[in-house]
CSV table of C-alpha atoms in Angstrom, one decimal:
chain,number,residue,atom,x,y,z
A,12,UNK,CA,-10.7,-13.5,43.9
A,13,UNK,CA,-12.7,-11.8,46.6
A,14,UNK,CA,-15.5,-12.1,45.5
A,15,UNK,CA,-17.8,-15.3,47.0
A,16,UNK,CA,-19.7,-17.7,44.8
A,17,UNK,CA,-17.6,-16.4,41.7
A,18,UNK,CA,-20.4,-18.4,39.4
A,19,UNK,CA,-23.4,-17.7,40.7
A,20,UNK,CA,-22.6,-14.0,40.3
A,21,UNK,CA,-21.7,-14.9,36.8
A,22,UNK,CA,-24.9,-16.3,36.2
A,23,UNK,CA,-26.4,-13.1,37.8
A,24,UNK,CA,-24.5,-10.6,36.0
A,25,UNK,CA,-25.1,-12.7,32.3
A,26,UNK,CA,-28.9,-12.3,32.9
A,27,UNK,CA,-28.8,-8.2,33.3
A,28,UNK,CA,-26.4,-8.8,30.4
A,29,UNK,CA,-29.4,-10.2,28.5
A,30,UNK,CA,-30.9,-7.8,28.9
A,31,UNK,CA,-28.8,-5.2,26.6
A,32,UNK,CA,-28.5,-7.8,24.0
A,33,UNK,CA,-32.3,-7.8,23.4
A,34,UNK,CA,-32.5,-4.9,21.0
A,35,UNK,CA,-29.6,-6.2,19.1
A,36,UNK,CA,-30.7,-9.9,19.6
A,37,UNK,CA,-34.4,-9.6,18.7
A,38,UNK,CA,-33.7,-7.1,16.0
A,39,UNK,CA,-34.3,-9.1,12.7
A,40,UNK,CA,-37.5,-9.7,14.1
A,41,UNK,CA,-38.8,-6.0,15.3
A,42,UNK,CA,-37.7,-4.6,11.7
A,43,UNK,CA,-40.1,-7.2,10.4
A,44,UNK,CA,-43.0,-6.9,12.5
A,45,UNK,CA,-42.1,-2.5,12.0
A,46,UNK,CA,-42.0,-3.2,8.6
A,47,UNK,CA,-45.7,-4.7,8.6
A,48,UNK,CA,-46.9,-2.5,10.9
A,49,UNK,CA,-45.7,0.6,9.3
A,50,UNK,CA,-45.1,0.0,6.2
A,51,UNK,CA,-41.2,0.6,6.1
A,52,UNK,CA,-39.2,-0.5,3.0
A,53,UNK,CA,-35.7,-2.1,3.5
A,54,UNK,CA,-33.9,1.3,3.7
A,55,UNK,CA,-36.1,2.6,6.0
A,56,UNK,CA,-35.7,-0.1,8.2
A,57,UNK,CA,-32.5,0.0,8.0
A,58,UNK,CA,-32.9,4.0,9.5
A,59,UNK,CA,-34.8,2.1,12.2
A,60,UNK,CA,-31.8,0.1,13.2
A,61,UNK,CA,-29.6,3.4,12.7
A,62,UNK,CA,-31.8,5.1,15.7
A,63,UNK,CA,-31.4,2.0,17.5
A,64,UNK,CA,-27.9,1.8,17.2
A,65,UNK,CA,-27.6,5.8,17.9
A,66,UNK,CA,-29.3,5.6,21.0
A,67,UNK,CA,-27.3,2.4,22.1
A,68,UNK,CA,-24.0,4.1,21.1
A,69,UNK,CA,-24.9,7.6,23.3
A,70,UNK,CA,-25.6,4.8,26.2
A,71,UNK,CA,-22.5,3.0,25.8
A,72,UNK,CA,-20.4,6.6,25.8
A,73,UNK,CA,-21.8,7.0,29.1
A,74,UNK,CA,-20.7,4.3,30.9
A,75,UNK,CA,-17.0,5.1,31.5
A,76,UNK,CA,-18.2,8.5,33.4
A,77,UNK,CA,-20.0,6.5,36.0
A,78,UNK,CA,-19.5,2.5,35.8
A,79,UNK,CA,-16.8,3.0,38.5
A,80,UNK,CA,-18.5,6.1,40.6
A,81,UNK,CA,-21.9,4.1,41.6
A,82,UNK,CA,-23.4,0.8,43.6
A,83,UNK,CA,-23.3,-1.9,40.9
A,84,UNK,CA,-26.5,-3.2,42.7
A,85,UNK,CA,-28.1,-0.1,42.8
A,86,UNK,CA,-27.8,0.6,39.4
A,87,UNK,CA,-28.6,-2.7,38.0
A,88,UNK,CA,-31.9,-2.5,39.6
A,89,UNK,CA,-32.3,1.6,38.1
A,90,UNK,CA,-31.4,0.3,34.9
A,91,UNK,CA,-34.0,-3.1,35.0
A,92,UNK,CA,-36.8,-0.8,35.3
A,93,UNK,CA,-35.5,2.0,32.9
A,94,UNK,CA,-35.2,-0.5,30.1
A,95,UNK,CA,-38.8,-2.2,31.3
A,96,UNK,CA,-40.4,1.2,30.8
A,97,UNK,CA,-38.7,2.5,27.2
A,98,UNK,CA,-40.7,-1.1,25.7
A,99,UNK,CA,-43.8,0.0,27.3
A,100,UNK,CA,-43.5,3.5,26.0
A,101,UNK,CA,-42.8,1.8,22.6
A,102,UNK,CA,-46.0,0.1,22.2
A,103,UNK,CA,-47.8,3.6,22.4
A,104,UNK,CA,-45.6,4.8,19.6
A,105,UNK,CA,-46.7,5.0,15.6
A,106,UNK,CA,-45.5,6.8,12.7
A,107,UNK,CA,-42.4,8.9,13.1
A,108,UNK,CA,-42.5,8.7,16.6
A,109,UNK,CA,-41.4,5.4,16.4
A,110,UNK,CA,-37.8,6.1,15.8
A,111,UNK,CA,-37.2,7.7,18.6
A,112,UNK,CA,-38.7,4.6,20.5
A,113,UNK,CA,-36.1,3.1,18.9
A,114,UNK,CA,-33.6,5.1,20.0
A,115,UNK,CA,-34.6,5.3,23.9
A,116,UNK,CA,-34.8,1.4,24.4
A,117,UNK,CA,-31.2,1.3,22.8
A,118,UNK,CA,-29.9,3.8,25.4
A,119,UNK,CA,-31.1,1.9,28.3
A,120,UNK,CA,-30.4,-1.8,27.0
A,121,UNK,CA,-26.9,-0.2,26.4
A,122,UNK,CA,-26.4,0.8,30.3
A,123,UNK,CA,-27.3,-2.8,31.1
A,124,UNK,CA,-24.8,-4.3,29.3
A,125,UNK,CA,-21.8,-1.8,29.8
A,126,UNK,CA,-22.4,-2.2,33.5
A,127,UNK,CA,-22.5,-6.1,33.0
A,128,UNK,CA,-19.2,-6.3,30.5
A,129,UNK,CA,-17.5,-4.2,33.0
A,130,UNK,CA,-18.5,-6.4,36.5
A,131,UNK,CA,-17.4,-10.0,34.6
A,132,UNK,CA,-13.7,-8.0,33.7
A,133,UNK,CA,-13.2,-8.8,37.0
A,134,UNK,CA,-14.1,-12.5,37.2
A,135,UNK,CA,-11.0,-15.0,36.9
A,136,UNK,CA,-10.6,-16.3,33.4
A,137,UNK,CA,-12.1,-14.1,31.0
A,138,UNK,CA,-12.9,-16.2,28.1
A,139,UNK,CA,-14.9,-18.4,30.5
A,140,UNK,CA,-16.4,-15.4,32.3
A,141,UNK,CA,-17.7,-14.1,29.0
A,142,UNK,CA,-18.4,-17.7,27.5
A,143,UNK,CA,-20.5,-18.6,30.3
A,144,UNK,CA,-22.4,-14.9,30.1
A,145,UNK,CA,-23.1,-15.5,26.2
A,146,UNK,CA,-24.5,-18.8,27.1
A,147,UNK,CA,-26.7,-17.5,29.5
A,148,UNK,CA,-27.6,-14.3,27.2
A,149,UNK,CA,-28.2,-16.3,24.4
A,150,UNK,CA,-29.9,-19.3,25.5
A,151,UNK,CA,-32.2,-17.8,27.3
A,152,UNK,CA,-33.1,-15.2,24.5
A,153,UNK,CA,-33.8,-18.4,21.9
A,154,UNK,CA,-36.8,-20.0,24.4
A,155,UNK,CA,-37.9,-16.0,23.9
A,156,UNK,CA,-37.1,-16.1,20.3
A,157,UNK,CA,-39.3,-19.2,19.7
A,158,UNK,CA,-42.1,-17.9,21.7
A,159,UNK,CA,-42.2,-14.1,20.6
A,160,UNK,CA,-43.5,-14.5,17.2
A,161,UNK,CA,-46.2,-17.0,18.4
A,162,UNK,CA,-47.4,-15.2,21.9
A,163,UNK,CA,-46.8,-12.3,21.0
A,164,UNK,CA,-46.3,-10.8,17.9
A,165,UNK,CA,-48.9,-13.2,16.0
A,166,UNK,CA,-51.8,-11.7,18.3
A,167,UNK,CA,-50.5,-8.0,18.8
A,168,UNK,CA,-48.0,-7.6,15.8
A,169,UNK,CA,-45.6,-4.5,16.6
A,170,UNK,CA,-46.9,-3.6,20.2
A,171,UNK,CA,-46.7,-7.4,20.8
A,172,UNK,CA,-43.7,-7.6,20.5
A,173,UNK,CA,-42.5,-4.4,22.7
A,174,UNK,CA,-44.9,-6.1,25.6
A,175,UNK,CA,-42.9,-9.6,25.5
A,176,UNK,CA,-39.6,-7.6,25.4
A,177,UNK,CA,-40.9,-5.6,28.6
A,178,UNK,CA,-41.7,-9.5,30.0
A,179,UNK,CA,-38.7,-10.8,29.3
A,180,UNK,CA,-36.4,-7.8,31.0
A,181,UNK,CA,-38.5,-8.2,34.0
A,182,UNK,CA,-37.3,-12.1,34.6
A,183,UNK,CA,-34.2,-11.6,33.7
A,184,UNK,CA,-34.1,-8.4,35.9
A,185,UNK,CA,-33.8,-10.5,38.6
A,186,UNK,CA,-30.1,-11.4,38.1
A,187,UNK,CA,-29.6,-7.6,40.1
A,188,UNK,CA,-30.1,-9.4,43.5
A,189,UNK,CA,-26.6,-11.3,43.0
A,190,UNK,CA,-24.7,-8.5,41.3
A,191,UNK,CA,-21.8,-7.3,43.7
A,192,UNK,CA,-21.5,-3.6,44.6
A,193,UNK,CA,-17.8,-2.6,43.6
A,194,UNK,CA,-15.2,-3.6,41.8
A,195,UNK,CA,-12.3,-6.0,43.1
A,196,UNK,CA,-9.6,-5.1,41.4
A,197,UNK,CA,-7.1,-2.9,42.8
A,198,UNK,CA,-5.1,-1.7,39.5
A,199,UNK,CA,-9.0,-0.3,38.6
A,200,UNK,CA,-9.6,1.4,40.9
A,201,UNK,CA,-6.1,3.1,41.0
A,202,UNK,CA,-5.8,3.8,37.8
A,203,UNK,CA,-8.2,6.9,36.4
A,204,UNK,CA,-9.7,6.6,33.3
A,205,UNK,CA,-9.1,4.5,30.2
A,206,UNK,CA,-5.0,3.2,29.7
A,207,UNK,CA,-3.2,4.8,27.0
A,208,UNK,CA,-1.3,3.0,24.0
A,209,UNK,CA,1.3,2.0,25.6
A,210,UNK,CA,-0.5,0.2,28.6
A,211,UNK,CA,-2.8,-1.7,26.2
A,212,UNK,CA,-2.0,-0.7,22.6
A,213,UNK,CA,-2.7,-4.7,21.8
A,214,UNK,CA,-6.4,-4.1,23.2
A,215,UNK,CA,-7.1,-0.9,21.2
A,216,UNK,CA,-6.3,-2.9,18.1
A,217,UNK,CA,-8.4,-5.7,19.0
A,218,UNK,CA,-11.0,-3.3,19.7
A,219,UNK,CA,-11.1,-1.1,17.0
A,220,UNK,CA,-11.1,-4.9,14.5
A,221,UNK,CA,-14.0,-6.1,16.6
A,222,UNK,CA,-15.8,-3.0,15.6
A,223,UNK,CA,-15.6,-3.8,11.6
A,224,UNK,CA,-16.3,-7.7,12.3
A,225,UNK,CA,-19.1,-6.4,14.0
A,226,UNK,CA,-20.3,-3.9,11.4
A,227,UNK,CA,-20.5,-6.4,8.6
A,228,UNK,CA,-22.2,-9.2,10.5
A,229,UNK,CA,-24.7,-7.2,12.7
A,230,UNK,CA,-25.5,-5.8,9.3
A,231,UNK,CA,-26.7,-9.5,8.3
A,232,UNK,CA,-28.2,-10.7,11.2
A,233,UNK,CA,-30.4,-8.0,11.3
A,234,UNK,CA,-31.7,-8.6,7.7
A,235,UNK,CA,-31.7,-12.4,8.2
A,236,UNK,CA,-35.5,-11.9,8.5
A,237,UNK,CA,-35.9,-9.8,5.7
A,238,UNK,CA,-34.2,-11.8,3.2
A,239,UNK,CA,-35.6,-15.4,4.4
A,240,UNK,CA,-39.1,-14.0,3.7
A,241,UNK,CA,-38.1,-15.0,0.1
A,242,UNK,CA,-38.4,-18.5,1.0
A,243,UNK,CA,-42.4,-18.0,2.4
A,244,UNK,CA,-41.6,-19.1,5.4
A,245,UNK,CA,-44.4,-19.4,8.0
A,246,UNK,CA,-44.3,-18.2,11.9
A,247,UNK,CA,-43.6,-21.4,13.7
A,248,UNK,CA,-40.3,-21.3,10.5
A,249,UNK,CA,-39.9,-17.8,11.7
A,250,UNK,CA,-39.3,-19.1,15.3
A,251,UNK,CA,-37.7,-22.1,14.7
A,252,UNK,CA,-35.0,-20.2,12.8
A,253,UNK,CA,-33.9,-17.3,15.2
A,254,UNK,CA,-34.4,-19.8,18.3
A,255,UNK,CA,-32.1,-21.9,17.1
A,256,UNK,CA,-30.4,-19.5,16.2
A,257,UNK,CA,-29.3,-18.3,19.9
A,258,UNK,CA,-29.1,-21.4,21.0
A,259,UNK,CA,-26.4,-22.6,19.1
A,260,UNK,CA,-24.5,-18.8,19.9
A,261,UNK,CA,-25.3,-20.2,23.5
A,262,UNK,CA,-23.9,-23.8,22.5
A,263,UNK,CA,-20.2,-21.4,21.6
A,264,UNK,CA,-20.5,-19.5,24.4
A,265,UNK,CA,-20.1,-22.7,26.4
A,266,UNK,CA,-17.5,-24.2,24.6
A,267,UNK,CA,-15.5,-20.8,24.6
A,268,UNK,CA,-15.6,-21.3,28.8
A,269,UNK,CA,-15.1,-25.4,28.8
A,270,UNK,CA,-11.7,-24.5,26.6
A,271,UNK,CA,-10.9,-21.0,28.1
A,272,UNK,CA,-7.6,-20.4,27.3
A,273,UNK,CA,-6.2,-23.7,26.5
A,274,UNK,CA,-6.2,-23.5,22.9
A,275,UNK,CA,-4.3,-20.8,22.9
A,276,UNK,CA,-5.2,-16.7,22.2
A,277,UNK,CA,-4.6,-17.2,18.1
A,278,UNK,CA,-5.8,-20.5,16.8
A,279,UNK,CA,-9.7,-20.0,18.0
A,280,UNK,CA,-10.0,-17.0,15.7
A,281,UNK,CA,-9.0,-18.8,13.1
A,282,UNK,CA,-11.2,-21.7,13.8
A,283,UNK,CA,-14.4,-19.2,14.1
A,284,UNK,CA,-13.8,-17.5,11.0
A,285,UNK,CA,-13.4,-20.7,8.9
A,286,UNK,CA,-17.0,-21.7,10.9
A,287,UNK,CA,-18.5,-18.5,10.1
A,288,UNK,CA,-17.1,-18.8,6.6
A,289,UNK,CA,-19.0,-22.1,6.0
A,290,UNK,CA,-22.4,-20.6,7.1
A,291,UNK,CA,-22.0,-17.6,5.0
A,292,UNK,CA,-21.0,-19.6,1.9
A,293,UNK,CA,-24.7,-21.7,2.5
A,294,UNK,CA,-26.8,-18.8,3.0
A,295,UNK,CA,-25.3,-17.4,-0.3
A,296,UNK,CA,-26.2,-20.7,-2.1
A,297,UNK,CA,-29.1,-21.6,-0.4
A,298,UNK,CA,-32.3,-22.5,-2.6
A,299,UNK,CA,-34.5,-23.8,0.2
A,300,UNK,CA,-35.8,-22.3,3.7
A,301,UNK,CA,-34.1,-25.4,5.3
A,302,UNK,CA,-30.9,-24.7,3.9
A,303,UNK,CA,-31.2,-21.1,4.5
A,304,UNK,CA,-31.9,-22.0,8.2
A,305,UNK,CA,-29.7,-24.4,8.9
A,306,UNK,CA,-26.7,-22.2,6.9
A,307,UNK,CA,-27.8,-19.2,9.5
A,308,UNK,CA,-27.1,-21.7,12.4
A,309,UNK,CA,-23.7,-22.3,11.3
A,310,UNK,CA,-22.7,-18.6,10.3
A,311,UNK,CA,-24.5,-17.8,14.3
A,312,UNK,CA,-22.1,-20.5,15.9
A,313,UNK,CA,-18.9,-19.3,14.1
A,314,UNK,CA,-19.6,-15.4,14.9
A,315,UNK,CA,-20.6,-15.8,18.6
A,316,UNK,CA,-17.3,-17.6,19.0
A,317,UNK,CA,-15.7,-15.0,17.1
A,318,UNK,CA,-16.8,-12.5,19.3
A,319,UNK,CA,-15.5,-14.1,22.3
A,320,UNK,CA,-12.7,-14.6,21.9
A,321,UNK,CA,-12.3,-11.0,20.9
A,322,UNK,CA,-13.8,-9.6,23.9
A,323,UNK,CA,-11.7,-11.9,26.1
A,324,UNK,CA,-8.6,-10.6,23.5
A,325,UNK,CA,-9.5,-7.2,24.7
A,326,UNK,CA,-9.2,-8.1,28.4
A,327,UNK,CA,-6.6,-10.0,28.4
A,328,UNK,CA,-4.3,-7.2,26.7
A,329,UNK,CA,-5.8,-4.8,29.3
A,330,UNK,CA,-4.7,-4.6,33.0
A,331,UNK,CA,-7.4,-2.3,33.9
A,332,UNK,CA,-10.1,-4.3,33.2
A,333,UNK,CA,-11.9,-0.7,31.7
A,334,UNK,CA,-11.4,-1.1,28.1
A,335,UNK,CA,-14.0,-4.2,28.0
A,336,UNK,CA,-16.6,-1.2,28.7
A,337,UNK,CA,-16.4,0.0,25.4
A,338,UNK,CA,-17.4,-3.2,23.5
A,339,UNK,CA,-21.2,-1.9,23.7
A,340,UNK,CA,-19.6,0.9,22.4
A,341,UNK,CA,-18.2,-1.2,19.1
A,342,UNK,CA,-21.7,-2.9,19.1
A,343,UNK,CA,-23.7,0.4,19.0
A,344,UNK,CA,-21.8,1.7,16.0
A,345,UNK,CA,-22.8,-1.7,14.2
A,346,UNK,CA,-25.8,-1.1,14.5
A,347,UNK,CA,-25.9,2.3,13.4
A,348,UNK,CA,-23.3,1.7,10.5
A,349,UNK,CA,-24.1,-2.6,9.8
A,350,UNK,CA,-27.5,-1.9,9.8
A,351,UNK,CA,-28.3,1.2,7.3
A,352,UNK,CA,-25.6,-0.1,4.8
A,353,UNK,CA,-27.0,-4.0,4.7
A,354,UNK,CA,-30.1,-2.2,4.3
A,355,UNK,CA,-28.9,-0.2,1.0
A,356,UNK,CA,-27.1,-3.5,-0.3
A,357,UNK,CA,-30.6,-5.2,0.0
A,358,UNK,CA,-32.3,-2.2,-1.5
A,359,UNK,CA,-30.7,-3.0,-4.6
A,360,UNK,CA,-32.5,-6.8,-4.6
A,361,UNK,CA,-29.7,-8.9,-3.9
A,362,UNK,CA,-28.3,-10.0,-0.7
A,363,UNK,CA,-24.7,-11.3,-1.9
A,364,UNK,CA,-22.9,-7.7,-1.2
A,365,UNK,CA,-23.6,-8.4,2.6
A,366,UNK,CA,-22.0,-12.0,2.0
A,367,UNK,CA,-18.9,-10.6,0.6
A,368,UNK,CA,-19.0,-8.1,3.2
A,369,UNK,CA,-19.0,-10.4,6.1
A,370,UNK,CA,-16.3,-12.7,4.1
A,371,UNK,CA,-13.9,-10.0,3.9
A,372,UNK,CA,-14.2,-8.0,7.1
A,373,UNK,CA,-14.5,-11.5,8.8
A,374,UNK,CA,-10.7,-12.5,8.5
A,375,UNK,CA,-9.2,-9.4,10.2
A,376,UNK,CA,-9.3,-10.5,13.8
A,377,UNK,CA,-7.1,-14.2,12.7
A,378,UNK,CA,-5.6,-12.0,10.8
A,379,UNK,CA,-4.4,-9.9,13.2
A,380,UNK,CA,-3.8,-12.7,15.8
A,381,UNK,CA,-1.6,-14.6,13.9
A,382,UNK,CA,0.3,-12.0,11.7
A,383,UNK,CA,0.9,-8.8,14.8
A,384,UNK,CA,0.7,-12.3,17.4
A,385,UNK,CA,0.4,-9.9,20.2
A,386,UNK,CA,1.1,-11.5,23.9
A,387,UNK,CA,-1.0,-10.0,26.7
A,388,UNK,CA,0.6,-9.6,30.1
A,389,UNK,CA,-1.4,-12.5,31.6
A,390,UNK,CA,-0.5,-15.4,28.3
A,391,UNK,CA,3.1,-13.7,27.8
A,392,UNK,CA,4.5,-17.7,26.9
A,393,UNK,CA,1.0,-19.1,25.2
């Protein structure tokens, strides 16, 4: 490993990384506050999320055409302010006009994190690399989870919240200064564009899996919101909920890295899915805010864990270290696809279709692991 003070550029890298995941972290709450401010019913918002998602998808396309052609540096900085100005243009936006918003702050939070996935595929030990950067990612957006409804969007509703958001991507904008400039990995650079089948055919399958997981559960977690409203639950709630909520995905993150690969590249799918499973089965029988709440915790700890140890799956089965660029990719089309159909689902008044959703589209990745029991390069004997 070349590369000097291998965690401290970790740390660095997981903050621009932060970054991108705030239009898909703080979602659940910006369909809300939308929803007040413009009147939006649930399919609507669900549109909303669809332009989001669009715009984050056309972002994440981008990446392989110049993630290995420019300064990693450079562009981090570019992309801090890019994404800094598309929530300032936001709060200026009403009416239709508003869904394009949408759709710009997507691209740009995209570009942040394709250039950040693609920087820690080069960091020894994936699943501790990408543990650590949900840790950062997500701890840090729960302190901003806690404070945005109370700051900001309980004094400036909509427009509040676009102006924390800008805020936020400022401070964590300054992870850029540690980023390195070029990649260190020889069989990158060599190689041009993405490996075919036969090079990684294991971390296509993984890929195209974590893209349905995804679906189904970004499709919840963005109407986690909408349907705990039925509970009356009151701003400091609000906050409580979706703080906690990040900080327990932080809480897997880190035990993801602490484990890395010792348990094995099978049994921790398994293990997330039966955690997730438990949370989902709460919120479905839930008959208080509390349990709601505490049900959302537990379905938050058992997906973020899911979704890394799929993204360090997709790594590990890849030499190049490119196909790890596309998760944004498998992200944006959850939002375009999770989003609008949770939001028909709920349209109809009940929120157990996106329960049985999750359940079943949950299982494929331990399903996968342990029936195909595919061995990447680097684990050949685990």
């Amino acid at each position: 490993m070349p590369y000097r003070n291998t965690f401290l550029i970790i740390i660095a890298v997981s903050m621009v990384s932060a970054i991108g995941g705030l239009v898909f972290n703080t979602m659940p709450l910006l369909l809300g506050t939308a929803g007040e401010a413009f009147g939006l019913s649930p399919a609507q918002l669900g549109t909303l999320s669809l332009t989001a998602g669009v715009g984050y998808l056309i972002g994440t396309l981008t990446g392989p055409l110049w993630v290995e052609r420019v300064n990693w540096r450079v562009a981090a900085f570019a992309i801090v302010a890019a994404v800094i100005a598309s929530f300032l243009l936001a709060t200026q936006l009403s009416g239709p006009s508003i869904y394009a918003g949408f759709a710009i702050f997507g691209f740009f939070c995209a570009l942040a994190i394709a250039l950040a996935m693609r920087v820690l595929a080069d960091m020894p030990d994936p699943e501790r690399a990408y543990g650590t950067r949900l840790s950062v990612e997500l701890v840090s957006i729960g302190v901003f989870l806690i404070l945005l409804p109370i700051l900001f969007i309980s004094r400036g509703g909509f427009s509040g919240a676009m102006l924390g958001l800008a805020l936020f991507a400022l401070l964590l904008g300054l992870g850029a200064f540690a980023f390195p400039t070029r990649t260190s990995s020889q069989t990158a650079a060599e190689l041009k564009g993405f490996p075919n089948w036969q090079q990684a055919g294991p971390s296509w399958s993984v890929l195209a899996i974590f893209t349905i997981y995804l679906l189904a559960n970004v499709g919840l977690f963005f109407f986690l919101y909408v349907i705990a409203q039925d509970f009356n639950p009151t701003p400091a709630q609000n906050g409580l909920m979706f703080g906690v909520l990040k900080w327990l995905g932080g809480a897997a993150g880190a035990v993801g890295a602490i484990i890395g690969a010792r348990a094995g590249i099978r049994v921790p799918h398994l293990v997330a899915f039966l955690i997730l499973m438990v949370g989902v089965i709460g919120l479905f029988t839930a008959k208080s805010f509390n349990a709601y709440m505490v049900s959302s915790w537990v379905w938050e700890f058992g997906f973020t864990l899911g979704c890394l140890y799929q993204t360090a799956a997709i790594v590990r089965f890849d030499l190049s270290n490119k196909l790890v660029v596309l998760v944004p990719m498998a992200f944006g089309i959850s939002m375009i696809f999770g989003g609008k159909i949770a939001g028909q689902i709920l349209e109809g008044g009940s929120a157990n279709g996106i329960y049985i959703m999750v359940a079943i589209c949950s299982l494929l990745p331990s399903a996968y692991m342990l029936l195909a029991r595919p061995n990447p390069p680097a684990l050949a004997n685990a």
